[in-house]
Coordinates of C-alpha atoms in Angstrom, one line a residue:
M6 CA 182.4 52.3 259.4
S7 CA 185.3 54.6 260.4
I8 CA 188.0 52.9 262.5
N9 CA 191.0 55.3 262.5
H10 CA 193.3 52.9 264.3
H11 CA 197.1 52.6 264.3
V12 CA 198.8 49.2 264.8
V13 CA 202.5 49.2 265.4
V14 CA 204.4 45.9 265.0
L15 CA 207.7 45.9 266.8
G16 CA 210.1 43.4 265.2
A17 CA 210.3 42.1 261.7
G18 CA 211.4 38.5 262.3
Y19 CA 209.2 35.6 261.2
S20 CA 206.5 36.4 263.7
G21 CA 206.4 40.1 263.2
M22 CA 206.5 40.0 259.4
T23 CA 203.8 37.4 259.4
C24 CA 201.6 39.5 261.7
A25 CA 202.1 42.8 259.8
T26 CA 201.5 41.4 256.3
R27 CA 198.6 39.2 257.3
L28 CA 196.9 42.1 259.1
A29 CA 197.3 44.3 256.0
R30 CA 195.7 41.5 254.0
R31 CA 192.8 41.1 256.5
L32 CA 192.1 44.9 256.5
R33 CA 192.8 45.8 252.9
A34 CA 189.3 47.2 252.6
H35 CA 189.8 49.6 255.5
D36 CA 191.9 52.6 254.5
D37 CA 191.6 54.1 258.0
V38 CA 193.6 51.4 259.7
F39 CA 197.4 52.2 259.6
I40 CA 200.1 49.6 260.1
T41 CA 203.7 50.5 261.0
L42 CA 206.5 47.9 261.1
V43 CA 209.6 48.8 263.1
N44 CA 212.9 46.9 262.8
P45 CA 216.5 47.8 263.4
S46 CA 217.7 46.2 260.1
P47 CA 216.4 47.1 256.6
R48 CA 216.8 43.4 255.7
F49 CA 214.8 40.4 256.7
T50 CA 216.9 37.8 258.5
E51 CA 216.4 34.2 257.5
R52 CA 217.5 32.7 260.9
L53 CA 216.9 29.2 259.6
R54 CA 219.7 29.7 257.1
L55 CA 222.3 31.5 259.2
H56 CA 224.4 28.3 259.8
S57 CA 224.5 27.9 256.0
H58 CA 225.6 31.5 255.4
A59 CA 228.3 31.1 258.0
A60 CA 229.7 28.1 256.1
G61 CA 230.1 30.4 253.1
H62 CA 227.0 29.7 251.1
T63 CA 225.3 32.6 249.4
R64 CA 222.1 34.1 250.9
A65 CA 219.1 35.9 249.5
D66 CA 219.1 39.7 250.0
L67 CA 215.6 40.2 251.3
L68 CA 214.9 43.9 251.8
I69 CA 211.9 44.4 254.1
E70 CA 210.6 47.3 252.1
E71 CA 210.4 45.1 249.0
L72 CA 208.7 42.4 250.9
L73 CA 206.1 45.0 252.0
D74 CA 205.4 46.1 248.4
D75 CA 201.7 46.7 247.7
T76 CA 200.7 46.1 251.4
G77 CA 200.4 49.7 252.5
I78 CA 202.5 49.1 255.5
E79 CA 204.9 51.8 256.7
F80 CA 208.4 50.5 257.4
V81 CA 210.5 52.3 260.0
C82 CA 214.2 51.2 260.2
G83 CA 215.1 51.9 263.8
T84 CA 215.6 50.6 267.3
A85 CA 212.8 51.0 269.9
T86 CA 214.3 52.3 273.2
K87 CA 211.1 53.0 275.2
I88 CA 207.5 52.1 275.4
D89 CA 205.3 54.5 277.3
T90 CA 202.2 52.3 278.0
E91 CA 200.2 55.2 279.5
T92 CA 200.4 57.5 276.5
R93 CA 200.8 54.6 274.1
R94 CA 203.9 56.0 272.5
L95 CA 207.0 54.3 271.2
T96 CA 210.4 55.9 271.2
V97 CA 212.5 54.9 268.2
E98 CA 216.1 55.8 267.3
T99 CA 216.5 55.9 263.6
L100 CA 219.3 57.3 261.5
G101 CA 220.7 59.2 264.4
Q102 CA 217.3 60.8 265.1
V103 CA 214.7 60.1 267.9
R104 CA 211.2 59.6 266.7
G105 CA 208.0 59.1 268.6
I106 CA 205.4 56.7 267.2
E107 CA 201.9 56.6 268.8
Y108 CA 199.9 53.4 268.7
D109 CA 196.4 52.1 269.5
T110 CA 197.5 48.5 269.4
L111 CA 201.1 47.3 269.8
V112 CA 202.4 43.9 268.6
Y113 CA 205.6 43.1 270.5
A114 CA 207.7 40.7 268.4
L115 CA 211.3 41.4 269.3
G116 CA 212.3 37.7 269.6
S117 CA 215.4 36.4 271.4
R118 CA 219.2 36.0 271.0
T119 CA 221.8 33.4 272.0
D120 CA 222.7 34.0 275.7
T121 CA 226.5 34.2 276.1
S122 CA 226.4 35.5 279.6
T123 CA 226.0 32.2 281.4
V124 CA 229.6 30.9 280.9
P125 CA 232.8 33.0 281.5
G126 CA 234.5 34.0 278.3
A127 CA 231.6 33.1 276.0
D128 CA 230.7 36.7 275.3
Q129 CA 234.3 37.6 274.5
H130 CA 235.7 34.6 272.7
A131 CA 232.8 32.7 271.1
F132 CA 231.0 33.5 267.9
T133 CA 227.2 33.4 267.6
L134 CA 224.6 33.2 264.8
N135 CA 222.2 35.9 265.9
S136 CA 222.4 37.9 262.7
P137 CA 223.7 38.0 259.1
Q138 CA 226.6 40.1 260.5
D139 CA 227.4 37.3 263.0
A140 CA 227.2 34.7 260.2
A141 CA 229.6 36.8 258.0
R142 CA 232.1 37.0 260.8
V143 CA 232.1 33.2 261.2
A144 CA 232.4 32.8 257.5
R145 CA 235.5 35.1 257.4
R146 CA 237.1 33.3 260.3
L147 CA 236.4 29.9 258.7
A148 CA 238.1 31.0 255.5
E149 CA 241.2 32.1 257.5
L150 CA 241.7 28.7 259.2
R151 CA 244.4 26.2 258.1
G152 CA 243.5 22.6 257.3
D153 CA 244.5 21.3 260.8
S154 CA 242.5 23.8 262.7
R155 CA 239.8 22.9 265.3
I156 CA 236.2 24.1 265.4
T157 CA 234.1 23.7 268.5
V158 CA 230.4 24.1 268.4
C159 CA 228.9 24.4 271.9
G160 CA 225.3 23.1 272.2
G161 CA 223.6 20.0 271.0
G162 CA 220.3 21.5 269.9
L163 CA 219.2 21.8 266.3
T164 CA 221.3 24.9 265.6
G165 CA 224.4 23.3 267.0
V166 CA 223.8 20.0 265.0
E167 CA 223.1 21.9 261.8
A168 CA 226.1 24.2 262.2
A169 CA 228.6 21.4 263.0
T170 CA 227.6 19.3 260.0
E171 CA 227.5 22.3 257.7
F172 CA 231.0 23.4 258.7
A173 CA 232.4 19.8 258.4
E174 CA 230.9 19.4 255.0
A175 CA 232.1 22.8 253.7
Y176 CA 235.6 22.5 255.2
P177 CA 236.4 18.7 255.3
A178 CA 240.0 19.4 256.4
L179 CA 239.0 21.1 259.6
R180 CA 238.4 19.1 262.8
V181 CA 234.9 19.8 264.1
S182 CA 233.7 18.9 267.6
L183 CA 230.2 19.3 269.0
V184 CA 230.2 19.7 272.8
T185 CA 226.9 19.3 274.7
D186 CA 225.9 18.5 278.2
G187 CA 223.6 15.7 277.1
E188 CA 222.6 13.8 274.0
P189 CA 223.0 15.8 270.7
G190 CA 219.6 16.1 269.0
A191 CA 217.9 14.9 272.2
M192 CA 214.6 16.2 271.1
M193 CA 214.4 13.6 268.3
G194 CA 213.6 9.9 268.4
P195 CA 216.1 7.1 268.5
R196 CA 216.0 6.4 264.7
A197 CA 216.4 10.1 263.8
R198 CA 219.4 10.4 266.2
A199 CA 220.9 7.2 264.7
H200 CA 220.8 8.8 261.3
M201 CA 222.3 12.0 262.7
H202 CA 225.2 10.1 264.3
R203 CA 225.8 8.3 260.9
A204 CA 226.1 11.7 259.3
F205 CA 228.5 12.8 262.1
G206 CA 230.7 9.8 261.3
R207 CA 230.5 10.4 257.5
L208 CA 231.5 14.1 257.9
G209 CA 234.0 13.6 260.7
V210 CA 232.1 15.5 263.4
T211 CA 233.2 14.4 266.9
A212 CA 230.5 14.5 269.5
R213 CA 231.8 15.2 273.0
S214 CA 229.8 15.0 276.2
G215 CA 230.4 17.6 278.9
R216 CA 229.5 21.0 280.3
V217 CA 231.5 23.9 279.0
T218 CA 232.6 25.9 282.0
K219 CA 234.8 28.5 280.3
V220 CA 235.6 29.8 276.9
L221 CA 239.2 30.9 276.2
P222 CA 240.7 32.6 273.1
D223 CA 242.1 29.3 271.8
A224 CA 240.2 26.6 273.8
V225 CA 237.1 25.6 275.7
E226 CA 237.2 24.3 279.3
I227 CA 235.0 21.2 279.7
G228 CA 234.2 20.4 283.3
G229 CA 236.0 17.2 284.4
T230 CA 237.9 16.6 281.2
G231 CA 240.2 19.6 280.9
L232 CA 240.8 21.9 277.9
L233 CA 239.7 21.3 274.3
P234 CA 241.9 23.3 271.8
S235 CA 239.7 25.5 269.6
D236 CA 240.5 27.9 266.8
L237 CA 236.9 28.9 266.4
T238 CA 234.2 28.5 269.0
L239 CA 230.6 28.8 268.1
W240 CA 228.1 29.3 271.0
T241 CA 224.5 28.0 270.2
T242 CA 223.1 27.2 273.6
G243 CA 220.8 29.3 275.8
V244 CA 218.6 32.2 274.9
K245 CA 217.8 35.7 276.3
V246 CA 215.2 38.3 275.3
P247 CA 215.6 42.1 275.2
G248 CA 214.8 44.0 278.4
L249 CA 212.5 46.6 276.8
A250 CA 209.3 45.0 277.9
A251 CA 210.2 44.7 281.5
A252 CA 211.8 48.1 281.6
S253 CA 208.5 49.6 280.1
G254 CA 206.4 48.1 282.9
I255 CA 204.8 45.3 280.8
G256 CA 204.3 42.2 282.9
T257 CA 206.9 39.5 282.2
D258 CA 207.9 36.2 283.7
A259 CA 211.3 35.3 285.3
R260 CA 212.9 35.1 281.9
G261 CA 211.8 38.6 280.8
V262 CA 209.2 37.1 278.4
I263 CA 205.8 38.8 278.3
A264 CA 203.1 37.0 280.2
V265 CA 200.0 36.7 277.9
D266 CA 196.5 35.5 278.2
P267 CA 195.1 32.7 275.9
T268 CA 194.5 35.2 273.1
L269 CA 198.1 36.4 273.2
R270 CA 197.4 39.8 274.8
A271 CA 199.7 40.9 277.6
L272 CA 198.1 40.2 281.0
T273 CA 198.9 43.7 282.2
H274 CA 198.2 45.6 279.0
P275 CA 195.3 44.3 276.8
D276 CA 196.2 46.7 274.0
I277 CA 199.6 44.9 273.6
Y278 CA 199.9 41.5 271.8
A279 CA 203.1 39.5 272.3
I280 CA 204.1 36.8 269.8
G281 CA 206.9 34.4 269.0
D282 CA 209.9 34.2 271.3
A283 CA 208.7 37.4 273.1
A284 CA 205.7 35.7 274.6
A285 CA 205.2 33.1 277.3
I286 CA 202.6 31.2 275.4
R287 CA 200.9 28.3 277.2
Q288 CA 198.6 25.6 275.9
A289 CA 196.6 23.0 277.8
W290 CA 199.5 20.6 277.2
G291 CA 202.4 22.9 278.2
T292 CA 204.4 26.0 277.3
L293 CA 205.7 26.7 273.8
H294 CA 209.4 27.0 273.1
G295 CA 210.7 29.5 270.6
T296 CA 210.9 28.3 267.0
C297 CA 209.6 29.8 263.8
Q298 CA 207.3 26.8 263.6
S299 CA 205.3 28.3 266.5
G300 CA 206.2 31.9 265.9
I301 CA 204.6 32.2 262.5
P302 CA 201.2 30.9 263.6
S303 CA 201.3 33.2 266.7
G304 CA 201.9 36.2 264.5
A305 CA 199.1 35.1 262.1
H306 CA 196.8 34.6 265.1
A307 CA 197.5 38.0 266.5
A308 CA 196.7 39.6 263.1
D309 CA 193.4 37.7 262.9
S310 CA 192.5 38.8 266.5
I311 CA 193.3 42.4 265.9
A312 CA 191.2 42.4 262.7
R313 CA 188.4 40.7 264.6
E314 CA 188.5 43.3 267.4
L315 CA 188.4 46.2 264.9
R316 CA 185.3 44.7 263.4
G317 CA 183.6 44.5 266.8
G318 CA 184.4 40.8 267.5
V319 CA 186.1 39.1 270.4
P320 CA 189.6 37.5 270.0
K321 CA 189.7 33.8 270.2
P322 CA 192.2 31.7 272.2
F323 CA 195.4 30.6 270.4
R324 CA 195.7 26.9 269.7
F325 CA 198.8 25.3 268.5
G326 CA 200.5 21.9 268.2
Y327 CA 204.0 21.1 266.9
F328 CA 204.3 19.0 263.7
H329 CA 207.9 18.4 262.8
Q330 CA 211.6 18.9 263.5
P331 CA 213.5 19.4 260.2
V332 CA 217.3 19.2 260.7
S333 CA 219.8 19.7 257.9
L334 CA 223.0 17.6 258.1
G335 CA 225.0 19.5 255.5
R336 CA 223.7 20.4 252.1
K337 CA 223.2 16.8 250.9
D338 CA 221.6 15.1 253.9
A339 CA 218.9 15.9 256.5
V340 CA 216.5 14.2 258.9
V341 CA 212.9 15.3 259.6
Q342 CA 211.4 14.0 262.8
F343 CA 207.6 14.3 262.8
T344 CA 206.3 15.0 266.2
R345 CA 203.2 14.9 268.5
Y346 CA 201.5 18.2 269.3
D347 CA 203.8 18.7 272.4
D348 CA 207.0 18.3 270.2
T349 CA 207.8 14.8 271.5
P350 CA 209.0 12.5 268.7
G351 CA 206.4 10.6 266.7
R352 CA 206.6 7.4 264.7
F353 CA 207.5 8.9 261.3
L354 CA 210.6 10.5 259.9
L355 CA 212.3 11.3 256.6
T356 CA 216.0 11.0 255.8
G357 CA 218.3 11.7 253.0
R358 CA 217.2 13.4 249.8
R359 CA 213.5 13.4 250.7
A360 CA 214.4 15.1 254.0
V361 CA 216.6 17.7 252.2
A362 CA 213.8 18.6 249.8
Y363 CA 211.3 18.8 252.7
K364 CA 213.6 21.0 254.8
E365 CA 214.3 23.3 251.8
W366 CA 210.6 23.7 251.2
V367 CA 210.0 24.6 254.8
S368 CA 212.8 27.0 255.3
S369 CA 213.1 28.7 251.9
S370 CA 210.0 30.9 251.8
P371 CA 209.8 34.3 253.6
P372 CA 206.7 35.0 255.7
V373 CA 204.8 36.6 252.9
T374 CA 204.4 33.1 251.4
F375 CA 202.9 31.8 254.6
V376 CA 200.1 34.3 254.8
K377 CA 199.0 33.4 251.3
M378 CA 198.7 29.7 251.9
K379 CA 195.2 28.4 252.2
G380 CA 195.9 24.9 253.4
L381 CA 197.5 21.6 252.4
F382 CA 195.7 18.3 253.0
G383 CA 194.3 19.8 256.3
L384 CA 197.7 20.2 257.8
L385 CA 198.2 24.0 257.2
R386 CA 195.6 26.3 258.7
P387 CA 194.8 29.9 258.3
T388 CA 197.1 30.6 261.3
G389 CA 200.0 28.5 260.1
M390 CA 201.1 25.0 260.9
S391 CA 199.1 22.2 262.6
K392 CA 196.9 23.2 265.6
G393 CA 197.6 19.8 267.1
G394 CA 194.2 18.1 266.5
R395 CA 192.0 17.1 269.4
A396 CA 194.7 17.5 272.0
T397 CA 194.7 21.3 271.6
R398 CA 190.9 21.9 271.3
K399 CA 190.7 22.8 274.9
P400 CA 192.6 26.1 275.2
Y401 CA 194.7 27.0 278.2
A402 CA 192.8 29.0 280.7
A403 CA 194.9 31.6 282.5

């Protein structure tokens, strides 16, 4: 059977890489299906490790073309500037040239970035961890600081907690503060948070409660408590997505994230799949939030659905349930909070060396490893991590 179909995957993060490589594996017997992967950088970014890179630890140099060896996938290093949904044509700027790429099916996987636009001065004076280049800038600045310098990490989510503890361990003479408008690590249970706070005490991290209202070149303004001197401010709170989807007429929600049906196809354009942070993915129990834990399975599901369509089948609804929250606390400590399907804390957790080993296993492998995994004690499925058991058997109905 001749198919003659072109699939373009836009974005080579965890979701996009998983989708492209898994689709190539699903359709390896069809030499008339062509897959193109488009990404601005020639290197795969391990976002789970950027806080470690910023602290000065070495990182693997993962070239996307090498990860795609023997897959038959065409890689285009460039930035998409326009999607013409009527002609199904993508405009890409690459190496100073403009290239048009036609598609039959588009997978939109551009992901998200830290939003520095919500607080005055954050975009000018705060560092972020959106890319290896950002991490390298933080590493250079850390190396320049004197022993009595102050570091302020804004945001008490997992990235903020991991960055603060990593910096404090790598530079014990520096004074590290974690500022958050709430409880640090609030998504974890009481026992996991207690272990986290013990790590703060051991490493000298000061947790401060308050809302950052302004970022200055040498301080942060905390509402109600005045200025906190800061020689390096890292911003880890809030996310935003590229405006390409909305600008191209693809239906999005108020956040600019593509609205999808239960199979992950765009509600306004069934020939476009949206995955990972780029999609407003709903389940019967609620809406997914962007992590690689949900992004990898969504990419794998889109690949399976496209392969099923090309063989004359009907895509199935996406089902997913969260499983864990692995959090590093420096290189020698960690906590893993196992969760219910809706990401609320469960009864079980790991700490110390066992948690470090678990976290390393989870975060060390690029997406190519994930698509080759068959399953582990029923927890890993063909589309990635746990589907959440009975609670997710009833798919969300748009």
